[in-house]
PDB file of C-alpha atoms and ligand atoms in Angstrom:
ATOM      1  CA  MET A  13       0.000   0.000   0.000  1.00 45.00           C
ATOM      2  CA  GLY A  14       1.376   3.415  -0.978  1.00 54.00           C
ATOM      3  CA  ASP A  15       0.673   6.812   0.506  1.00 77.00           C
ATOM      4  CA  TYR A  16      -2.192   7.107   2.887  1.00 89.00           C
ATOM      5  CA  VAL A  17      -4.739   9.812   2.024  1.00 85.00           C
ATOM      6  CA  LEU A  18      -5.857  11.184   5.355  1.00 93.00           C
ATOM      7  CA  ILE A  19      -8.563  13.477   3.990  1.00 93.00           C
ATOM      8  CA  PRO A  20     -10.185  12.126   0.840  1.00 93.00           C
ATOM      9  CA  LYS A  21     -11.106  14.621  -1.852  1.00 94.00           C
ATOM     10  CA  PRO A  22     -14.668  15.852  -1.285  1.00 94.00           C
ATOM     11  CA  GLY A  23     -17.052  13.869  -3.442  1.00 90.00           C
ATOM     12  CA  SER A  24     -14.639  11.017  -4.151  1.00 94.00           C
ATOM     13  CA  LYS A  25     -15.712   7.376  -4.015  1.00 96.00           C
ATOM     14  CA  ILE A  26     -14.499   5.627  -0.849  1.00 97.00           C
ATOM     15  CA  ASN A  27     -13.647   1.967  -0.462  1.00 97.00           C
ATOM     16  CA  LEU A  28     -12.466   1.459   3.118  1.00 97.00           C
ATOM     17  CA  LYS A  29     -10.575  -1.652   2.015  1.00 96.00           C
ATOM     18  CA  ASP A  30      -8.125   0.781   0.378  1.00 95.00           C
ATOM     19  CA  TYR A  31      -7.306   2.268   3.791  1.00 97.00           C
ATOM     20  CA  ASP A  32      -4.882   0.223   5.858  1.00 97.00           C
ATOM     21  CA  PRO A  33      -5.826   0.409   9.583  1.00 98.00           C
ATOM     22  CA  ASP A  34      -2.238  -0.606  10.450  1.00 97.00           C
ATOM     23  CA  TYR A  35      -0.658   2.250   8.528  1.00 97.00           C
ATOM     24  CA  HIS A  36       1.844   4.331  10.496  1.00 96.00           C
ATOM     25  CA  GLY A  37       3.999   5.874   7.811  1.00 93.00           C
ATOM     26  CA  ASN A  38       7.667   5.546   8.669  1.00 93.00           C
ATOM     27  CA  GLU A  39       7.131   6.885  12.171  1.00 95.00           C
ATOM     28  CA  ASP A  40       7.805   5.135  15.452  1.00 96.00           C
ATOM     29  CA  LYS A  41       6.146   5.118  18.811  1.00 97.00           C
ATOM     30  CA  SER A  42       8.775   6.841  20.938  1.00 97.00           C
ATOM     31  CA  SER A  43       9.300   9.836  18.646  1.00 97.00           C
ATOM     32  CA  ALA A  44       5.517  10.069  18.222  1.00 97.00           C
ATOM     33  CA  GLN A  45       5.082  10.326  21.984  1.00 97.00           C
ATOM     34  CA  LYS A  46       7.646  13.119  22.158  1.00 98.00           C
ATOM     35  CA  GLU A  47       6.008  14.971  19.294  1.00 97.00           C
ATOM     36  CA  ILE A  48       2.587  14.653  20.936  1.00 97.00           C
ATOM     37  CA  GLN A  49       3.963  16.330  24.075  1.00 97.00           C
ATOM     38  CA  VAL A  50       5.350  19.239  22.095  1.00 98.00           C
ATOM     39  CA  LEU A  51       2.093  19.599  20.179  1.00 98.00           C
ATOM     40  CA  GLN A  52       0.097  19.507  23.410  1.00 97.00           C
ATOM     41  CA  ASP A  53       1.995  22.539  24.709  1.00 97.00           C
ATOM     42  CA  GLU A  54       1.057  24.361  21.510  1.00 97.00           C
ATOM     43  CA  MET A  55      -2.535  23.203  21.834  1.00 98.00           C
ATOM     44  CA  GLN A  56      -2.715  24.595  25.377  1.00 97.00           C
ATOM     45  CA  GLU A  57      -1.451  27.971  24.238  1.00 97.00           C
ATOM     46  CA  PHE A  58      -3.898  28.087  21.334  1.00 98.00           C
ATOM     47  CA  GLN A  59      -6.784  27.046  23.550  1.00 97.00           C
ATOM     48  CA  GLU A  60      -6.055  29.911  25.913  1.00 97.00           C
ATOM     49  CA  ARG A  61      -6.038  32.343  23.023  1.00 98.00           C
ATOM     50  CA  LEU A  62      -9.259  30.901  21.621  1.00 98.00           C
ATOM     51  CA  TYR A  63     -10.913  31.273  25.022  1.00 97.00           C
ATOM     52  CA  ALA A  64      -9.617  34.797  25.588  1.00 97.00           C
ATOM     53  CA  GLU A  65     -10.584  35.893  22.097  1.00 98.00           C
ATOM     54  CA  GLY A  66     -14.117  34.488  22.406  1.00 97.00           C
ATOM     55  CA  LYS A  67     -14.942  34.791  18.716  1.00 98.00           C
ATOM     56  CA  GLN A  68     -14.619  31.318  17.219  1.00 98.00           C
ATOM     57  CA  SER A  69     -14.944  27.734  18.369  1.00 98.00           C
ATOM     58  CA  LEU A  70     -13.709  24.291  17.382  1.00 98.00           C
ATOM     59  CA  LEU A  71     -15.815  21.149  17.050  1.00 98.00           C
ATOM     60  CA  ILE A  72     -14.183  17.733  16.975  1.00 98.00           C
ATOM     61  CA  VAL A  73     -16.356  14.783  15.934  1.00 98.00           C
ATOM     62  CA  LEU A  74     -15.189  11.251  16.729  1.00 98.00           C
ATOM     63  CA  GLN A  75     -16.795   8.217  15.133  1.00 98.00           C
ATOM     64  CA  ALA A  76     -15.640   4.592  15.160  1.00 98.00           C
ATOM     65  CA  MET A  77     -16.773   1.000  15.556  1.00 98.00           C
ATOM     66  CA  ASP A  78     -16.893  -0.294  19.155  1.00 98.00           C
ATOM     67  CA  THR A  79     -13.368  -0.402  20.682  1.00 98.00           C
ATOM     68  CA  GLY A  80     -12.224   1.917  17.879  1.00 98.00           C
ATOM     69  CA  GLY A  81     -10.513   4.213  20.387  1.00 98.00           C
ATOM     70  CA  LYS A  82     -12.792   7.213  20.784  1.00 98.00           C
ATOM     71  CA  ASP A  83     -12.436   7.283  24.578  1.00 98.00           C
ATOM     72  CA  GLY A  84      -8.706   6.588  24.434  1.00 98.00           C
ATOM     73  CA  ALA A  85      -8.083   9.366  21.925  1.00 98.00           C
ATOM     74  CA  ILE A  86     -10.068  11.888  23.981  1.00 98.00           C
ATOM     75  CA  LYS A  87      -8.090  10.972  27.105  1.00 97.00           C
ATOM     76  CA  LYS A  88      -4.696  11.149  25.394  1.00 97.00           C
ATOM     77  CA  VAL A  89      -5.011  14.020  22.925  1.00 97.00           C
ATOM     78  CA  PHE A  90      -6.500  16.502  25.402  1.00 96.00           C
ATOM     79  CA  GLU A  91      -4.194  15.624  28.289  1.00 94.00           C
ATOM     80  CA  GLY A  92      -3.231  18.763  30.160  1.00 83.00           C
ATOM     81  CA  ILE A  93      -5.745  21.015  28.458  1.00 92.00           C
ATOM     82  CA  ASN A  94      -7.592  23.481  30.703  1.00 92.00           C
ATOM     83  CA  PRO A  95     -11.018  21.887  31.351  1.00 94.00           C
ATOM     84  CA  GLN A  96     -12.567  25.350  31.406  1.00 93.00           C
ATOM     85  CA  GLY A  97     -13.479  25.887  27.798  1.00 93.00           C
ATOM     86  CA  VAL A  98     -13.676  22.231  26.764  1.00 97.00           C
ATOM     87  CA  HIS A  99     -16.940  20.301  26.595  1.00 97.00           C
ATOM     88  CA  VAL A 100     -17.306  16.597  25.784  1.00 98.00           C
ATOM     89  CA  ALA A 101     -20.709  15.339  24.637  1.00 98.00           C
ATOM     90  CA  ALA A 102     -21.308  11.570  24.355  1.00 98.00           C
ATOM     91  CA  PHE A 103     -24.291  10.560  22.263  1.00 98.00           C
ATOM     92  CA  LYS A 104     -26.116   7.390  23.326  1.00 98.00           C
ATOM     93  CA  ALA A 105     -29.364   5.890  22.040  1.00 98.00           C
ATOM     94  CA  PRO A 106     -31.855   8.782  21.984  1.00 98.00           C
ATOM     95  CA  THR A 107     -34.314   9.277  24.863  1.00 98.00           C
ATOM     96  CA  PRO A 108     -38.064   9.416  24.150  1.00 98.00           C
ATOM     97  CA  GLU A 109     -37.867  13.203  24.408  1.00 98.00           C
ATOM     98  CA  GLU A 110     -35.038  13.331  21.886  1.00 98.00           C
ATOM     99  CA  LEU A 111     -36.898  10.983  19.556  1.00 98.00           C
ATOM    100  CA  ALA A 112     -39.887  13.299  19.709  1.00 98.00           C
ATOM    101  CA  HIS A 113     -37.777  15.962  17.919  1.00 98.00           C
ATOM    102  CA  ASP A 114     -35.802  16.087  14.683  1.00 98.00           C
ATOM    103  CA  PHE A 115     -32.510  14.159  14.869  1.00 98.00           C
ATOM    104  CA  LEU A 116     -30.343  17.294  15.066  1.00 98.00           C
ATOM    105  CA  TRP A 117     -32.223  18.824  18.005  1.00 98.00           C
ATOM    106  CA  ARG A 118     -30.166  17.111  20.690  1.00 98.00           C
ATOM    107  CA  VAL A 119     -26.945  17.811  18.811  1.00 98.00           C
ATOM    108  CA  HIS A 120     -27.368  21.522  18.230  1.00 98.00           C
ATOM    109  CA  GLN A 121     -27.301  22.420  21.906  1.00 98.00           C
ATOM    110  CA  HIS A 122     -23.839  20.825  22.281  1.00 98.00           C
ATOM    111  CA  ILE A 123     -22.201  22.838  19.495  1.00 98.00           C
ATOM    112  CA  PRO A 124     -19.397  24.695  21.309  1.00 98.00           C
ATOM    113  CA  GLN A 125     -20.024  28.326  22.115  1.00 98.00           C
ATOM    114  CA  LYS A 126     -17.517  30.956  20.984  1.00 98.00           C
ATOM    115  CA  GLY A 127     -14.155  30.487  22.685  1.00 98.00           C
ATOM    116  CA  HIS A 128     -14.758  26.810  23.427  1.00 98.00           C
ATOM    117  CA  ILE A 129     -13.661  23.432  22.093  1.00 98.00           C
ATOM    118  CA  GLY A 130     -16.413  20.819  21.770  1.00 98.00           C
ATOM    119  CA  ILE A 131     -15.693  17.110  21.467  1.00 98.00           C
ATOM    120  CA  PHE A 132     -18.348  14.693  20.210  1.00 98.00           C
ATOM    121  CA  ASN A 133     -17.982  11.070  21.301  1.00 98.00           C
ATOM    122  CA  ARG A 134     -20.340   9.711  18.618  1.00 98.00           C
ATOM    123  CA  SER A 135     -22.566  12.285  16.979  1.00 98.00           C
ATOM    124  CA  HIS A 136     -25.378  13.037  14.553  1.00 98.00           C
ATOM    125  CA  TYR A 137     -23.663  10.535  12.241  1.00 99.00           C
ATOM    126  CA  GLU A 138     -25.168   7.706  14.320  1.00 98.00           C
ATOM    127  CA  ASP A 139     -28.421   8.683  12.629  1.00 98.00           C
ATOM    128  CA  VAL A 140     -27.061   7.421   9.302  1.00 98.00           C
ATOM    129  CA  LEU A 141     -24.964   4.575  10.796  1.00 98.00           C
ATOM    130  CA  VAL A 142     -26.651   2.480  13.521  1.00 98.00           C
ATOM    131  CA  VAL A 143     -30.011   3.828  12.384  1.00 98.00           C
ATOM    132  CA  ARG A 144     -29.416   2.858   8.755  1.00 98.00           C
ATOM    133  CA  VAL A 145     -27.858  -0.541   9.464  1.00 98.00           C
ATOM    134  CA  ASN A 146     -30.725  -1.542  11.762  1.00 98.00           C
ATOM    135  CA  ASN A 147     -33.543   0.146   9.846  1.00 97.00           C
ATOM    136  CA  LEU A 148     -34.504   2.122  12.945  1.00 98.00           C
ATOM    137  CA  VAL A 149     -36.274   4.476  10.561  1.00 98.00           C
ATOM    138  CA  PRO A 150     -37.213   3.719   6.936  1.00 98.00           C
ATOM    139  CA  GLU A 151     -34.761   4.478   4.125  1.00 98.00           C
ATOM    140  CA  SER A 152     -37.140   7.177   2.871  1.00 98.00           C
ATOM    141  CA  VAL A 153     -36.290   9.031   6.101  1.00 98.00           C
ATOM    142  CA  TRP A 154     -32.550   8.394   6.577  1.00 98.00           C
ATOM    143  CA  LYS A 155     -31.622   8.961   2.932  1.00 98.00           C
ATOM    144  CA  HIS A 156     -32.322  12.696   3.282  1.00 98.00           C
ATOM    145  CA  ARG A 157     -30.155  13.021   6.385  1.00 98.00           C
ATOM    146  CA  TYR A 158     -26.833  13.352   4.536  1.00 98.00           C
ATOM    147  CA  GLU A 159     -28.099  16.555   3.007  1.00 98.00           C
ATOM    148  CA  HIS A 160     -29.582  17.695   6.315  1.00 98.00           C
ATOM    149  CA  ILE A 161     -26.216  17.091   7.969  1.00 99.00           C
ATOM    150  CA  ASN A 162     -24.324  19.031   5.291  1.00 98.00           C
ATOM    151  CA  HIS A 163     -26.650  21.984   5.659  1.00 98.00           C
ATOM    152  CA  PHE A 164     -26.438  21.838   9.448  1.00 98.00           C
ATOM    153  CA  GLU A 165     -22.641  21.741   9.380  1.00 98.00           C
ATOM    154  CA  ARG A 166     -22.607  24.612   6.896  1.00 98.00           C
ATOM    155  CA  LEU A 167     -24.667  26.679   9.323  1.00 98.00           C
ATOM    156  CA  ILE A 168     -22.321  25.823  12.177  1.00 98.00           C
ATOM    157  CA  ALA A 169     -19.226  26.609  10.100  1.00 98.00           C
ATOM    158  CA  ASP A 170     -20.672  29.898   8.860  1.00 98.00           C
ATOM    159  CA  SER A 171     -21.357  30.823  12.474  1.00 98.00           C
ATOM    160  CA  GLY A 172     -17.683  30.668  13.453  1.00 98.00           C
ATOM    161  CA  THR A 173     -17.110  27.013  14.351  1.00 98.00           C
ATOM    162  CA  ARG A 174     -14.249  25.109  12.754  1.00 98.00           C
ATOM    163  CA  ILE A 175     -15.289  21.478  12.271  1.00 98.00           C
ATOM    164  CA  LEU A 176     -12.939  18.473  12.197  1.00 98.00           C
ATOM    165  CA  LYS A 177     -14.349  14.963  11.868  1.00 98.00           C
ATOM    166  CA  PHE A 178     -12.306  11.864  12.637  1.00 98.00           C
ATOM    167  CA  TYR A 179     -13.281   8.352  11.662  1.00 98.00           C
ATOM    168  CA  LEU A 180     -11.023   5.993  13.629  1.00 98.00           C
ATOM    169  CA  HIS A 181     -10.417   3.088  11.297  1.00 98.00           C
ATOM    170  CA  ILE A 182      -9.628  -0.248  12.987  1.00 98.00           C
ATOM    171  CA  SER A 183      -9.660  -3.730  11.475  1.00 98.00           C
ATOM    172  CA  LYS A 184     -12.099  -6.444  12.465  1.00 98.00           C
ATOM    173  CA  ASP A 185      -9.175  -8.492  13.860  1.00 98.00           C
ATOM    174  CA  GLU A 186      -8.054  -5.597  16.003  1.00 98.00           C
ATOM    175  CA  GLN A 187     -11.587  -5.263  17.365  1.00 98.00           C
ATOM    176  CA  LYS A 188     -11.528  -8.937  18.344  1.00 98.00           C
ATOM    177  CA  LYS A 189      -8.294  -8.397  20.305  1.00 98.00           C
ATOM    178  CA  ARG A 190      -9.690  -5.359  22.065  1.00 98.00           C
ATOM    179  CA  LEU A 191     -12.985  -7.049  22.947  1.00 98.00           C
ATOM    180  CA  GLN A 192     -11.007 -10.024  24.278  1.00 98.00           C
ATOM    181  CA  ALA A 193      -8.913  -7.655  26.399  1.00 98.00           C
ATOM    182  CA  ARG A 194     -12.127  -6.274  27.891  1.00 97.00           C
ATOM    183  CA  LEU A 195     -13.043  -9.811  28.933  1.00 97.00           C
ATOM    184  CA  ASP A 196      -9.582 -10.696  30.261  1.00 97.00           C
ATOM    185  CA  THR A 197      -8.653  -7.524  32.148  1.00 97.00           C
ATOM    186  CA  PRO A 198     -10.659  -6.895  35.346  1.00 97.00           C
ATOM    187  CA  GLU A 199     -10.244  -3.106  35.037  1.00 97.00           C
ATOM    188  CA  LYS A 200     -11.666  -3.296  31.531  1.00 96.00           C
ATOM    189  CA  ASN A 201     -14.597  -5.626  32.282  1.00 97.00           C
ATOM    190  CA  TRP A 202     -16.958  -2.686  32.745  1.00 97.00           C
ATOM    191  CA  LYS A 203     -16.377  -1.681  29.146  1.00 96.00           C
ATOM    192  CA  PHE A 204     -17.510  -5.022  27.798  1.00 97.00           C
ATOM    193  CA  SER A 205     -21.052  -5.069  26.558  1.00 96.00           C
ATOM    194  CA  SER A 206     -22.499  -8.237  25.007  1.00 96.00           C
ATOM    195  CA  GLY A 207     -24.518  -5.820  22.895  1.00 95.00           C
ATOM    196  CA  ASP A 208     -21.300  -5.104  20.963  1.00 96.00           C
ATOM    197  CA  LEU A 209     -21.244  -8.680  19.587  1.00 97.00           C
ATOM    198  CA  PRO A 210     -24.269  -8.460  17.284  1.00 97.00           C
ATOM    199  CA  VAL A 211     -22.882  -5.125  16.062  1.00 97.00           C
ATOM    200  CA  ARG A 212     -19.626  -6.883  15.209  1.00 98.00           C
ATOM    201  CA  GLN A 213     -21.646  -9.372  13.133  1.00 98.00           C
ATOM    202  CA  GLN A 214     -22.860  -6.418  11.048  1.00 98.00           C
ATOM    203  CA  TRP A 215     -19.302  -5.238  10.333  1.00 98.00           C
ATOM    204  CA  ASN A 216     -19.668  -5.183   6.537  1.00 98.00           C
ATOM    205  CA  ASP A 217     -22.945  -3.293   6.684  1.00 98.00           C
ATOM    206  CA  TYR A 218     -21.327  -0.727   8.941  1.00 98.00           C
ATOM    207  CA  MET A 219     -18.377  -0.325   6.571  1.00 98.00           C
ATOM    208  CA  LYS A 220     -20.848   0.395   3.765  1.00 98.00           C
ATOM    209  CA  ALA A 221     -22.675   2.913   5.930  1.00 98.00           C
ATOM    210  CA  TYR A 222     -19.356   4.596   6.845  1.00 98.00           C
ATOM    211  CA  GLU A 223     -18.381   4.722   3.169  1.00 98.00           C
ATOM    212  CA  SER A 224     -21.603   6.600   2.382  1.00 98.00           C
ATOM    213  CA  VAL A 225     -20.881   9.070   5.184  1.00 98.00           C
ATOM    214  CA  LEU A 226     -17.325   9.610   3.947  1.00 98.00           C
ATOM    215  CA  GLU A 227     -18.520  10.073   0.379  1.00 97.00           C
ATOM    216  CA  ARG A 228     -21.510  12.288   1.028  1.00 98.00           C
ATOM    217  CA  CYS A 229     -20.604  14.379   4.074  1.00 98.00           C
ATOM    218  CA  ASN A 230     -16.953  15.153   3.415  1.00 98.00           C
ATOM    219  CA  THR A 231     -16.957  18.865   2.618  1.00 97.00           C
ATOM    220  CA  GLU A 232     -14.422  21.699   2.495  1.00 97.00           C
ATOM    221  CA  TYR A 233     -16.052  23.293   5.527  1.00 98.00           C
ATOM    222  CA  ALA A 234     -16.339  20.043   7.535  1.00 98.00           C
ATOM    223  CA  PRO A 235     -13.734  17.534   6.338  1.00 97.00           C
ATOM    224  CA  TRP A 236     -13.540  13.867   7.328  1.00 98.00           C
ATOM    225  CA  TYR A 237     -10.186  12.390   8.294  1.00 98.00           C
ATOM    226  CA  ILE A 238      -9.797   8.627   7.953  1.00 98.00           C
ATOM    227  CA  ILE A 239      -7.439   7.858  10.831  1.00 98.00           C
ATOM    228  CA  PRO A 240      -5.483   4.593  10.767  1.00 98.00           C
ATOM    229  CA  ALA A 241      -6.278   3.463  14.306  1.00 98.00           C
ATOM    230  CA  ASN A 242      -4.883  -0.023  14.927  1.00 98.00           C
ATOM    231  CA  ALA A 243      -1.761   1.605  16.411  1.00 98.00           C
ATOM    232  CA  LYS A 244      -3.020   3.814  19.224  1.00 98.00           C
ATOM    233  CA  TRP A 245       0.081   6.019  19.291  1.00 98.00           C
ATOM    234  CA  TYR A 246      -0.239   6.766  15.574  1.00 98.00           C
ATOM    235  CA  ARG A 247      -3.950   7.511  15.923  1.00 98.00           C
ATOM    236  CA  ASP A 248      -3.226  10.005  18.701  1.00 98.00           C
ATOM    237  CA  LEU A 249      -0.339  11.587  16.802  1.00 97.00           C
ATOM    238  CA  VAL A 250      -2.348  12.165  13.636  1.00 97.00           C
ATOM    239  CA  ILE A 251      -5.355  13.571  15.500  1.00 98.00           C
ATOM    240  CA  THR A 252      -3.185  15.881  17.602  1.00 97.00           C
ATOM    241  CA  ARG A 253      -1.390  17.154  14.521  1.00 97.00           C
ATOM    242  CA  ALA A 254      -4.671  17.877  12.749  1.00 97.00           C
ATOM    243  CA  ILE A 255      -6.109  19.763  15.706  1.00 98.00           C
ATOM    244  CA  VAL A 256      -3.017  21.900  16.246  1.00 98.00           C
ATOM    245  CA  ALA A 257      -2.835  22.684  12.515  1.00 97.00           C
ATOM    246  CA  ALA A 258      -6.485  23.785  12.552  1.00 98.00           C
ATOM    247  CA  LEU A 259      -5.984  25.944  15.646  1.00 98.00           C
ATOM    248  CA  LYS A 260      -2.926  27.540  14.063  1.00 98.00           C
ATOM    249  CA  ASP A 261      -4.929  28.280  10.947  1.00 98.00           C
ATOM    250  CA  MET A 262      -7.719  29.866  13.023  1.00 98.00           C
ATOM    251  CA  ARG A 263      -5.193  32.405  14.426  1.00 98.00           C
ATOM    252  CA  PRO A 264      -6.958  33.074  17.712  1.00 98.00           C
ATOM    253  CA  ALA A 265      -5.634  36.315  19.208  1.00 97.00           C
ATOM    254  CA  TYR A 266      -5.708  37.776  22.712  1.00 97.00           C
ATOM    255  CA  PRO A 267      -8.089  40.730  22.790  1.00 96.00           C
ATOM    256  CA  PRO A 268      -6.438  44.162  23.109  1.00 94.00           C
ATOM    257  CA  PRO A 269      -5.907  45.247  26.745  1.00 93.00           C
ATOM    258  CA  GLU A 270      -7.811  48.139  28.278  1.00 93.00           C
ATOM    259  CA  PRO A 271      -6.101  51.441  27.424  1.00 94.00           C
ATOM    260  CA  ASP A 272      -3.472  52.965  29.752  1.00 95.00           C
ATOM    261  CA  LEU A 273      -2.898  49.870  31.863  1.00 94.00           C
ATOM    262  CA  ASP A 274       0.526  51.266  32.764  1.00 92.00           C
ATOM    263  CA  LYS A 275      -1.064  54.277  34.456  1.00 94.00           C
ATOM    264  CA  ILE A 276      -3.305  52.235  36.730  1.00 95.00           C
ATOM    265  CA  VAL A 277      -2.336  52.037  40.385  1.00 95.00           C
ATOM    266  CA  ILE A 278      -3.924  49.248  42.417  1.00 96.00           C
ATOM    267  CA  PRO A 279      -5.229  50.875  45.607  1.00 96.00           C
ATOM    268  CA  ASP A 280      -4.054  49.469  48.982  1.00 94.00           C
TER     269      ASP A 280
HETATM  270  P1  AMP B 324     -21.227   3.732  23.844  1.00 95.33           P
HETATM  271  O1  AMP B 324     -20.669   4.849  23.018  1.00 95.33           O
HETATM  272  O2  AMP B 324     -20.386   2.494  23.811  1.00 95.33           O
HETATM  273  O3  AMP B 324     -21.584   4.160  25.223  1.00 95.33           O
HETATM  274  O4  AMP B 324     -22.599   3.261  23.165  1.00 95.33           O
HETATM  275  C1  AMP B 324     -23.583   4.168  22.829  1.00 95.33           C
HETATM  276  C2  AMP B 324     -24.631   3.445  22.007  1.00 95.33           C
HETATM  277  O5  AMP B 324     -25.637   4.370  21.626  1.00 95.33           O
HETATM  278  C3  AMP B 324     -24.079   2.841  20.733  1.00 95.33           C
HETATM  279  O6  AMP B 324     -24.526   1.523  20.590  1.00 95.33           O
HETATM  280  C4  AMP B 324     -24.671   3.726  19.647  1.00 95.33           C
HETATM  281  O7  AMP B 324     -24.862   3.068  18.428  1.00 95.33           O
HETATM  282  C5  AMP B 324     -25.980   4.144  20.286  1.00 95.33           C
HETATM  283  N1  AMP B 324     -26.505   5.356  19.664  1.00 95.33           N
HETATM  284  C6  AMP B 324     -25.921   6.581  19.600  1.00 95.33           C
HETATM  285  N2  AMP B 324     -26.669   7.439  18.877  1.00 95.33           N
HETATM  286  C7  AMP B 324     -27.740   6.736  18.450  1.00 95.33           C
HETATM  287  C8  AMP B 324     -28.878   7.051  17.657  1.00 95.33           C
HETATM  288  N3  AMP B 324     -29.044   8.268  17.137  1.00 95.33           N
HETATM  289  N4  AMP B 324     -29.791   6.078  17.430  1.00 95.33           N
HETATM  290  C9  AMP B 324     -29.621   4.847  17.952  1.00 95.33           C
HETATM  291  N5  AMP B 324     -28.579   4.468  18.707  1.00 95.33           N
HETATM  292  C10 AMP B 324     -27.645   5.396  18.950  1.00 95.33           C
HETATM  293 MG1   MG B 325     -19.509   0.663  23.829  1.00 95.33          MG
END
């Protein structure tokens, strides 16, 4: 396999079999860990500027199969970041109240406010993934959602939110190892859910549903990254790089100080 295309060209046909989940370029774990630390210092500085500036926000969407590493990436990538100004939203099966609204209703309220970073652990994409694979609504309903999502993300982007979407791509074999580890390691037992097994049986259907997402909702204003995620260190490195590059590009700036600060005397 040759070069790995991290962000496919918008509109291009995607076959996930062309993307090697084991890919890690010619990089190695120990230099990756050092680079992540350096990048995290930069991320902290940018986050402070973003917060102080209060004019733009950053939304990070994480999607993956079970055990794909969404929780692990959140824990690692945002290590050391100031919790003030960061908001993680995890999307589970919708409540009756959520189901009584349109599918974006519950999502919209978690879009990060100006100055903040928002992290989605699963997202509105579940409504064209699990929902499509299991026919939770008829095709006549879910088929329009790609367009709804694109319009929604356009609104968010036009309102000052930079959007980065990461699909963590693991292999079916790697998932087996990770599920087994959840059975074998007492500290991981709580993460094992027998409900994940029937989902694993639907692997190929899910890959097809992900391919549709990557083909139809990969836009200039809200790009999808296909992250090779069998190697956790490489996954974290690539995500951290992408976030720091986006923050750099956003150029958040400290607001100007009040005038004549040098003339102010703090009273006793
Ligand atoms: P976890 O992330 O492991 O806690 O699992 C959350 C579960 O909620 C997964 O099985 C998701 O597929 C499911 N889920 C999330 N969003 C939706 C949705 N819109 N419709 C149905 N199930 C969902
Ligand atoms: Mg789970």
